[in-house]
Amino acid sequence: MTQTQAEQFIEGKAFKDWVKVKDSEQKLQAALGDRLNGVIRACGVIVKAVSNLAKSR
């Protein structure tokens, strides 16, 4: 592939559409990671609360 062909490919609609799809996939993965972190933190809070209840008895 020549430099000109590569430039045309990168400037083309298909490549821009592909980039948009990859960006949306990354945002989705980041949102999933954030939600999992929230669940893990909530589990930690529950464990601490149960531990405090057990200690107070």
mmCIF file with all atom_site columns, C-alpha atoms in Angstrom:
data_model
loop_
_atom_site.group_PDB
_atom_site.id
_atom_site.type_symbol
_atom_site.label_atom_id
_atom_site.label_alt_id
_atom_site.label_comp_id
_atom_site.label_asym_id
_atom_site.label_entity_id
_atom_site.label_seq_id
_atom_site.pdbx_PDB_ins_code
_atom_site.Cartn_x
_atom_site.Cartn_y
_atom_site.Cartn_z
_atom_site.occupancy
_atom_site.B_iso_or_equiv
_atom_site.pdbx_formal_charge
_atom_site.auth_seq_id
_atom_site.auth_comp_id
_atom_site.auth_asym_id
_atom_site.auth_atom_id
_atom_site.pdbx_PDB_model_num
ATOM 1  C CA . MET A 1 1  ? 0.000   0.000  0.000  1.00 0.00 ? 1  MET A CA 1
ATOM 2  C CA . THR A 1 2  ? 1.409   3.359  -0.959 1.00 0.00 ? 2  THR A CA 1
ATOM 3  C CA . GLN A 1 3  ? 1.353   6.391  1.266  1.00 0.00 ? 3  GLN A CA 1
ATOM 4  C CA . THR A 1 4  ? -1.325  7.987  -0.892 1.00 0.00 ? 4  THR A CA 1
ATOM 5  C CA . GLN A 1 5  ? -3.519  4.906  -0.646 1.00 0.00 ? 5  GLN A CA 1
ATOM 6  C CA . ALA A 1 6  ? -3.032  4.807  3.112  1.00 0.00 ? 6  ALA A CA 1
ATOM 7  C CA . GLU A 1 7  ? -3.986  8.476  3.420  1.00 0.00 ? 7  GLU A CA 1
ATOM 8  C CA . GLN A 1 8  ? -7.098  7.914  1.317  1.00 0.00 ? 8  GLN A CA 1
ATOM 9  C CA . PHE A 1 9  ? -8.055  4.943  3.457  1.00 0.00 ? 9  PHE A CA 1
ATOM 10 C CA . ILE A 1 10 ? -7.608  6.872  6.712  1.00 0.00 ? 10 ILE A CA 1
ATOM 11 C CA . GLU A 1 11 ? -9.575  9.830  5.365  1.00 0.00 ? 11 GLU A CA 1
ATOM 12 C CA . GLY A 1 12 ? -12.378 7.581  4.080  1.00 0.00 ? 12 GLY A CA 1
ATOM 13 C CA . LYS A 1 13 ? -15.835 7.081  5.539  1.00 0.00 ? 13 LYS A CA 1
ATOM 14 C CA . ALA A 1 14 ? -15.334 3.393  6.297  1.00 0.00 ? 14 ALA A CA 1
ATOM 15 C CA . PHE A 1 15 ? -12.326 4.095  8.513  1.00 0.00 ? 15 PHE A CA 1
ATOM 16 C CA . LYS A 1 16 ? -14.134 6.928  10.333 1.00 0.00 ? 16 LYS A CA 1
ATOM 17 C CA . ASP A 1 17 ? -17.107 4.642  10.940 1.00 0.00 ? 17 ASP A CA 1
ATOM 18 C CA . TRP A 1 18 ? -14.769 1.947  12.273 1.00 0.00 ? 18 TRP A CA 1
ATOM 19 C CA . VAL A 1 19 ? -13.170 4.459  14.646 1.00 0.00 ? 19 VAL A CA 1
ATOM 20 C CA . LYS A 1 20 ? -16.622 5.477  15.940 1.00 0.00 ? 20 LYS A CA 1
ATOM 21 C CA . VAL A 1 21 ? -17.512 1.844  16.587 1.00 0.00 ? 21 VAL A CA 1
ATOM 22 C CA . LYS A 1 22 ? -14.233 1.241  18.456 1.00 0.00 ? 22 LYS A CA 1
ATOM 23 C CA . ASP A 1 23 ? -14.767 4.394  20.530 1.00 0.00 ? 23 ASP A CA 1
ATOM 24 C CA . SER A 1 24 ? -18.268 3.296  21.507 1.00 0.00 ? 24 SER A CA 1
ATOM 25 C CA . GLU A 1 25 ? -16.959 -0.179 22.420 1.00 0.00 ? 25 GLU A CA 1
ATOM 26 C CA . GLN A 1 26 ? -14.334 1.376  24.675 1.00 0.00 ? 26 GLN A CA 1
ATOM 27 C CA . LYS A 1 27 ? -16.933 3.588  26.365 1.00 0.00 ? 27 LYS A CA 1
ATOM 28 C CA . LEU A 1 28 ? -19.129 0.551  26.943 1.00 0.00 ? 28 LEU A CA 1
ATOM 29 C CA . GLN A 1 29 ? -16.226 -1.389 28.458 1.00 0.00 ? 29 GLN A CA 1
ATOM 30 C CA . ALA A 1 30 ? -15.324 1.555  30.698 1.00 0.00 ? 30 ALA A CA 1
ATOM 31 C CA . ALA A 1 31 ? -18.939 1.835  31.887 1.00 0.00 ? 31 ALA A CA 1
ATOM 32 C CA . LEU A 1 32 ? -18.996 -1.886 32.647 1.00 0.00 ? 32 LEU A CA 1
ATOM 33 C CA . GLY A 1 33 ? -15.778 -1.557 34.634 1.00 0.00 ? 33 GLY A CA 1
ATOM 34 C CA . ASP A 1 34 ? -17.216 1.372  36.585 1.00 0.00 ? 34 ASP A CA 1
ATOM 35 C CA . ARG A 1 35 ? -20.337 -0.609 37.438 1.00 0.00 ? 35 ARG A CA 1
ATOM 36 C CA . LEU A 1 36 ? -18.302 -3.601 38.561 1.00 0.00 ? 36 LEU A CA 1
ATOM 37 C CA . ASN A 1 37 ? -16.176 -1.351 40.758 1.00 0.00 ? 37 ASN A CA 1
ATOM 38 C CA . GLY A 1 38 ? -19.381 -0.007 42.310 1.00 0.00 ? 38 GLY A CA 1
ATOM 39 C CA . VAL A 1 39 ? -20.605 -3.525 43.046 1.00 0.00 ? 39 VAL A CA 1
ATOM 40 C CA . ILE A 1 40 ? -17.256 -4.479 44.582 1.00 0.00 ? 40 ILE A CA 1
ATOM 41 C CA . ARG A 1 41 ? -17.286 -1.375 46.778 1.00 0.00 ? 41 ARG A CA 1
ATOM 42 C CA . ALA A 1 42 ? -20.856 -2.117 47.862 1.00 0.00 ? 42 ALA A CA 1
ATOM 43 C CA . CYS A 1 43 ? -19.843 -5.661 48.799 1.00 0.00 ? 43 CYS A CA 1
ATOM 44 C CA . GLY A 1 44 ? -17.061 -4.225 50.937 1.00 0.00 ? 44 GLY A CA 1
ATOM 45 C CA . VAL A 1 45 ? -19.511 -1.940 52.707 1.00 0.00 ? 45 VAL A CA 1
ATOM 46 C CA . ILE A 1 46 ? -21.831 -4.877 53.395 1.00 0.00 ? 46 ILE A CA 1
ATOM 47 C CA . VAL A 1 47 ? -18.971 -6.952 54.791 1.00 0.00 ? 47 VAL A CA 1
ATOM 48 C CA . LYS A 1 48 ? -17.938 -4.101 57.092 1.00 0.00 ? 48 LYS A CA 1
ATOM 49 C CA . ALA A 1 49 ? -21.519 -3.607 58.270 1.00 0.00 ? 49 ALA A CA 1
ATOM 50 C CA . VAL A 1 50 ? -21.965 -7.306 59.017 1.00 0.00 ? 50 VAL A CA 1
ATOM 51 C CA . SER A 1 51 ? -18.628 -7.354 60.810 1.00 0.00 ? 51 SER A CA 1
ATOM 52 C CA . ASN A 1 52 ? -19.623 -4.385 62.950 1.00 0.00 ? 52 ASN A CA 1
ATOM 53 C CA . LEU A 1 53 ? -22.918 -6.084 63.806 1.00 0.00 ? 53 LEU A CA 1
ATOM 54 C CA . ALA A 1 54 ? -21.105 -9.247 64.845 1.00 0.00 ? 54 ALA A CA 1
ATOM 55 C CA . LYS A 1 55 ? -18.684 -7.278 67.038 1.00 0.00 ? 55 LYS A CA 1
ATOM 56 C CA . SER A 1 56 ? -21.444 -5.358 68.804 1.00 0.00 ? 56 SER A CA 1
ATOM 57 C CA . ARG A 1 57 ? -23.212 -8.510 70.021 1.00 0.00 ? 57 ARG A CA 1
#
